[in-house]
PDB file of C-alpha atoms in Angstrom:
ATOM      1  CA  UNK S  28       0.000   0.000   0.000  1.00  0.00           C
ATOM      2  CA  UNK S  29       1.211   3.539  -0.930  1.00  0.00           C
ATOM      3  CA  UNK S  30       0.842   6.634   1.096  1.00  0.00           C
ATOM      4  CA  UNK S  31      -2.240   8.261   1.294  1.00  0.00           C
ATOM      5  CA  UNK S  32      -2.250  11.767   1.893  1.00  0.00           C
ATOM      6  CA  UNK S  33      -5.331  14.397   2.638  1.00  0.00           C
ATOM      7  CA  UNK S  34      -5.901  17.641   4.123  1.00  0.00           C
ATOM      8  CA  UNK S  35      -7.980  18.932   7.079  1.00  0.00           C
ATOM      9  CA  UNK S  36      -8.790  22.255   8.348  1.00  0.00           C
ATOM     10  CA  UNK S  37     -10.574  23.909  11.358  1.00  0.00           C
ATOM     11  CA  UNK S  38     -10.541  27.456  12.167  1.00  0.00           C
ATOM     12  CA  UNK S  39      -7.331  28.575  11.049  1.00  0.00           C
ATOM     13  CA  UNK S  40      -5.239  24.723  11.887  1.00  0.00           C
ATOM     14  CA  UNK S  41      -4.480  22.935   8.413  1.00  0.00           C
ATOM     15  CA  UNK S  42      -3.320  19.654   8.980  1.00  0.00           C
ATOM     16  CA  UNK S  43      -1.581  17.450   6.220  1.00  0.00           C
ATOM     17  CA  UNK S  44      -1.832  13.728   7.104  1.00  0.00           C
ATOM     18  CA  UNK S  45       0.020  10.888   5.649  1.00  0.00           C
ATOM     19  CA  UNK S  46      -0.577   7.670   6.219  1.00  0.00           C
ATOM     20  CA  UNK S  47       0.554   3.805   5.450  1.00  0.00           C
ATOM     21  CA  UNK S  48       0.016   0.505   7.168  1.00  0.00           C
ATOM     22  CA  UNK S  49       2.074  -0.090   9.588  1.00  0.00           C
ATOM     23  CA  UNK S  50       2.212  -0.849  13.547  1.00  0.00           C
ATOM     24  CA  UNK S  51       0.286   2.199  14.886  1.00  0.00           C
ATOM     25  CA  UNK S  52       2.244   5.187  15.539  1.00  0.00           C
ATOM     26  CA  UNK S  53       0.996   8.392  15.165  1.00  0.00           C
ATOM     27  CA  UNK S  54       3.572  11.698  14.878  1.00  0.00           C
ATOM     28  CA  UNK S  55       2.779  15.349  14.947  1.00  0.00           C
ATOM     29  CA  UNK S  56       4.703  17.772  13.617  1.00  0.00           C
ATOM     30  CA  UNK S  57       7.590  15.418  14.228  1.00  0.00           C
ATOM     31  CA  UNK S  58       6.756  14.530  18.136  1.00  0.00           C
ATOM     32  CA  UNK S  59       4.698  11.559  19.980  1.00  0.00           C
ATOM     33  CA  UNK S  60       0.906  12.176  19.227  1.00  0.00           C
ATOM     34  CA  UNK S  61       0.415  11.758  23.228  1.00  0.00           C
ATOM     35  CA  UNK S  62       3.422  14.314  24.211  1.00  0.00           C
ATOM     36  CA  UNK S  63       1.738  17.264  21.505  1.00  0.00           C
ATOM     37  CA  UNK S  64      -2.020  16.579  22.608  1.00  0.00           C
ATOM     38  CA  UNK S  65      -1.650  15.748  26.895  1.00  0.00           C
ATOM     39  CA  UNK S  66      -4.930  15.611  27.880  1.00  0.00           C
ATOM     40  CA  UNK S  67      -7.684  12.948  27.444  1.00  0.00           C
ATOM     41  CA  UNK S  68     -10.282  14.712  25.522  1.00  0.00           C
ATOM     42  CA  UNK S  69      -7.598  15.963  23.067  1.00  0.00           C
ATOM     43  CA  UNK S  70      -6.309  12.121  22.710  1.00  0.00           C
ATOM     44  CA  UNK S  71     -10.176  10.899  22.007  1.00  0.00           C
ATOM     45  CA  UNK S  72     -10.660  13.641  19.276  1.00  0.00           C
ATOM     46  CA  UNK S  73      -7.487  12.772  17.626  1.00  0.00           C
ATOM     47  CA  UNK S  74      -8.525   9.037  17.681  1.00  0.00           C
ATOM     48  CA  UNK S  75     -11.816   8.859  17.229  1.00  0.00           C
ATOM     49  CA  UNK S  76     -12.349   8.033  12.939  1.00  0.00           C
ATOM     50  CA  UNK S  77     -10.070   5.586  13.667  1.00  0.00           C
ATOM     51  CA  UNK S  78     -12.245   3.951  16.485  1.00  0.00           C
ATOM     52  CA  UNK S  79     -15.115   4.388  14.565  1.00  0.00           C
ATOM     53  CA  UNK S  80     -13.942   2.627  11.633  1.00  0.00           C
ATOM     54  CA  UNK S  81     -12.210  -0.241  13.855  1.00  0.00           C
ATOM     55  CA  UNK S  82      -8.818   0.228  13.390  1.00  0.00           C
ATOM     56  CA  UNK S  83      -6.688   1.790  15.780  1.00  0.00           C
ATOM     57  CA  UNK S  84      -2.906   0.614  15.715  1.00  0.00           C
ATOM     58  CA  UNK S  85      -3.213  -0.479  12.155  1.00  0.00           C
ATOM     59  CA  UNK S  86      -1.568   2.556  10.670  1.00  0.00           C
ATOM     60  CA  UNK S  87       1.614   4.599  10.924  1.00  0.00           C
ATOM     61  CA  UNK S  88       0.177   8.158  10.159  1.00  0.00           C
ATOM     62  CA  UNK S  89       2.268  11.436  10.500  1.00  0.00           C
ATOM     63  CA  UNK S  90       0.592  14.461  10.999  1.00  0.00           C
ATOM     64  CA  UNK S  91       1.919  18.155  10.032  1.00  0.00           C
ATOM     65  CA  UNK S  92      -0.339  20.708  11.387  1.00  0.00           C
ATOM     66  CA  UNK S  93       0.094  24.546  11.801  1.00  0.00           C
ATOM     67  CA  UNK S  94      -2.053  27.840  12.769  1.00  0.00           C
ATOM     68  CA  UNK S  95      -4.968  28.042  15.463  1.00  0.00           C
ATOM     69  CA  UNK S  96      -4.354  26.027  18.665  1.00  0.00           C
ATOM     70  CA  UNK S  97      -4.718  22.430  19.809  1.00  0.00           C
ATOM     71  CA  UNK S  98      -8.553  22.350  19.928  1.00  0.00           C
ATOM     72  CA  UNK S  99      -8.787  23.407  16.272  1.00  0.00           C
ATOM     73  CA  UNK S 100      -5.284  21.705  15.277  1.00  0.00           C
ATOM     74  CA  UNK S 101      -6.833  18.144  16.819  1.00  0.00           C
ATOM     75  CA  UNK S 102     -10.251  18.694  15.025  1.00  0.00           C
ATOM     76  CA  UNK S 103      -8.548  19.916  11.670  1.00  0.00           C
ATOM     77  CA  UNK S 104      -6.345  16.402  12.551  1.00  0.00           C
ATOM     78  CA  UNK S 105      -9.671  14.164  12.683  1.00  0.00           C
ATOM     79  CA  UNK S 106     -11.325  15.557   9.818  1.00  0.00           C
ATOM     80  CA  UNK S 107      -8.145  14.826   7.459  1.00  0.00           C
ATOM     81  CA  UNK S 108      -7.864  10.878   9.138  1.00  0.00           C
ATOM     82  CA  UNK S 109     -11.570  10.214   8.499  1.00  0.00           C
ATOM     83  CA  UNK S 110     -10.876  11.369   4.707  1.00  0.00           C
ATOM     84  CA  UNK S 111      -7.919   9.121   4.920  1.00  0.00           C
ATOM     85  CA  UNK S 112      -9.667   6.552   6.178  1.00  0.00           C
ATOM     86  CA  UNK S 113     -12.636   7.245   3.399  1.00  0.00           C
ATOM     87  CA  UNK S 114      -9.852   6.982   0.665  1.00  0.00           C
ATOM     88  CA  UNK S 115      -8.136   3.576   2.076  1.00  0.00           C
ATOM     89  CA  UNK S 116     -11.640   2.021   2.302  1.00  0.00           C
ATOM     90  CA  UNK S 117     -14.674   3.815   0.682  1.00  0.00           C
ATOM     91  CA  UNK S 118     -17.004   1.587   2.898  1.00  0.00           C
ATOM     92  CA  UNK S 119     -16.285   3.398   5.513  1.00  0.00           C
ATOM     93  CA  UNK S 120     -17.734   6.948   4.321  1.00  0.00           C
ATOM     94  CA  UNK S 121     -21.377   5.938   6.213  1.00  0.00           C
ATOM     95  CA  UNK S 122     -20.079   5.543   9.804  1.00  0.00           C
ATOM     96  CA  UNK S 123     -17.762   8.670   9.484  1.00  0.00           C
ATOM     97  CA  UNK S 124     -20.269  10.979   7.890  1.00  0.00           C
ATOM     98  CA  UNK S 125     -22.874   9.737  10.335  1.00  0.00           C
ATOM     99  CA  UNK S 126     -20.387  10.921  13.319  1.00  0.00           C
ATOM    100  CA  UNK S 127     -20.262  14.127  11.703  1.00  0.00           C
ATOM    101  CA  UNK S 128     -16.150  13.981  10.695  1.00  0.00           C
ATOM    102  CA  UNK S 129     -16.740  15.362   6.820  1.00  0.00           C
ATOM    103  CA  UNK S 130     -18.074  18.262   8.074  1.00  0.00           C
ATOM    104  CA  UNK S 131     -15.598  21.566   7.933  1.00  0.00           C
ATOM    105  CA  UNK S 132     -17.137  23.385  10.727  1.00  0.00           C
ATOM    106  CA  UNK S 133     -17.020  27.259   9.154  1.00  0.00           C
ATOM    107  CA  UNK S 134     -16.965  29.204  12.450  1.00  0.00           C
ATOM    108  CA  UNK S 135     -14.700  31.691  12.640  1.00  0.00           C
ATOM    109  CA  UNK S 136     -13.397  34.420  14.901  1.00  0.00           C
ATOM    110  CA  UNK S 137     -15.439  37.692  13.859  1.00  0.00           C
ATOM    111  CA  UNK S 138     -13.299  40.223  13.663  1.00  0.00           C
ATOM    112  CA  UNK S 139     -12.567  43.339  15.941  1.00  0.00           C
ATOM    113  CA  UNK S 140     -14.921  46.704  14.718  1.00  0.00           C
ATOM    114  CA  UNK S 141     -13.569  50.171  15.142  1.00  0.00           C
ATOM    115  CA  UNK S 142     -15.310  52.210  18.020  1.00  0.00           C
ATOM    116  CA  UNK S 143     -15.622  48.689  20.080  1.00  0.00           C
ATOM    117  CA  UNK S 144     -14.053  46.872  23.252  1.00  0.00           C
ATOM    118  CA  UNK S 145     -14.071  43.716  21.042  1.00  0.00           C
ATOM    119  CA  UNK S 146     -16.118  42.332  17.716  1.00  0.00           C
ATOM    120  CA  UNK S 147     -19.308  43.312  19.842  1.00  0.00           C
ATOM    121  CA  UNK S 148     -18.702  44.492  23.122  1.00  0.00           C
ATOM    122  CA  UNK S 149     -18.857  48.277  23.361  1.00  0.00           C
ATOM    123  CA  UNK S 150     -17.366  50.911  25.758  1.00  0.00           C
ATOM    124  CA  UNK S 151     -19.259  51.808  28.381  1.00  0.00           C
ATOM    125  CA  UNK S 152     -22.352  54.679  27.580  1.00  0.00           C
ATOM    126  CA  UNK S 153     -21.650  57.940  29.468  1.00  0.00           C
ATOM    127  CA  UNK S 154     -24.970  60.147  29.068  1.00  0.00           C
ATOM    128  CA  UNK S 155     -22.701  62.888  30.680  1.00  0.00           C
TER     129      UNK S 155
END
């Protein structure tokens, strides 16, 4: 089996993942998957298409992500493995899509307005 290689994004996080059979290591951005994500939630997120579709340690898959922070970088991470995952085995597009992993969640930061605290807080009304 070759490489396959997709893209994710979240936010402002691109990830680029690559991934071949192998014995189940995952690297990101050139460090242990559980020494860049620490906590729990973080490690679910980053495995979950692959617990959905059965087949956690099966692949070697290294992970280069940048922008946004971990939340959006572990999100932008799952979205590229369930493509991945779609591409190595088109079976497996139902139980992904049903989780919700296709979808690029389009929320963004809205930006800062002139004349504001932030993008809709204002400063406080003096009547005199």
């Amino acid at each position: 089996m070759e490489v396959i290689n997709t893209i994710g994004r979240r936010k402002s996080s691109v990830a680029r993942i690559y991934m071949k059979e192998g014995s189940g290591v995952i690297t990101v951005n050139e460090r242990e998957a559980a020494d860049y994500f620490p906590t729990t939630i973080l490690q679910y997120k980053l495995n979950q298409a692959l617990k959905i579709a059965d087949l956690e340690g099966k692949f070697d898959i290294t992970i280069n992500v940048a922008g946004g922070g971990i939340t959006g970088q572990v999100e932008a991470i799952r979205m590229g493995m369930a493509r991945a995952l779609q591409e190595f085995d088109a079976e497996l597009r139902g139980p992904l899509k049903k989780e919700g992993l296709f979808t690029r969640d389009q929320r963004e930061v809205e930006r800062k307005k002139p004349g504001q605290k932030k993008a809709r807080k204002r400063f406080q009304f003096s009547k005199r």
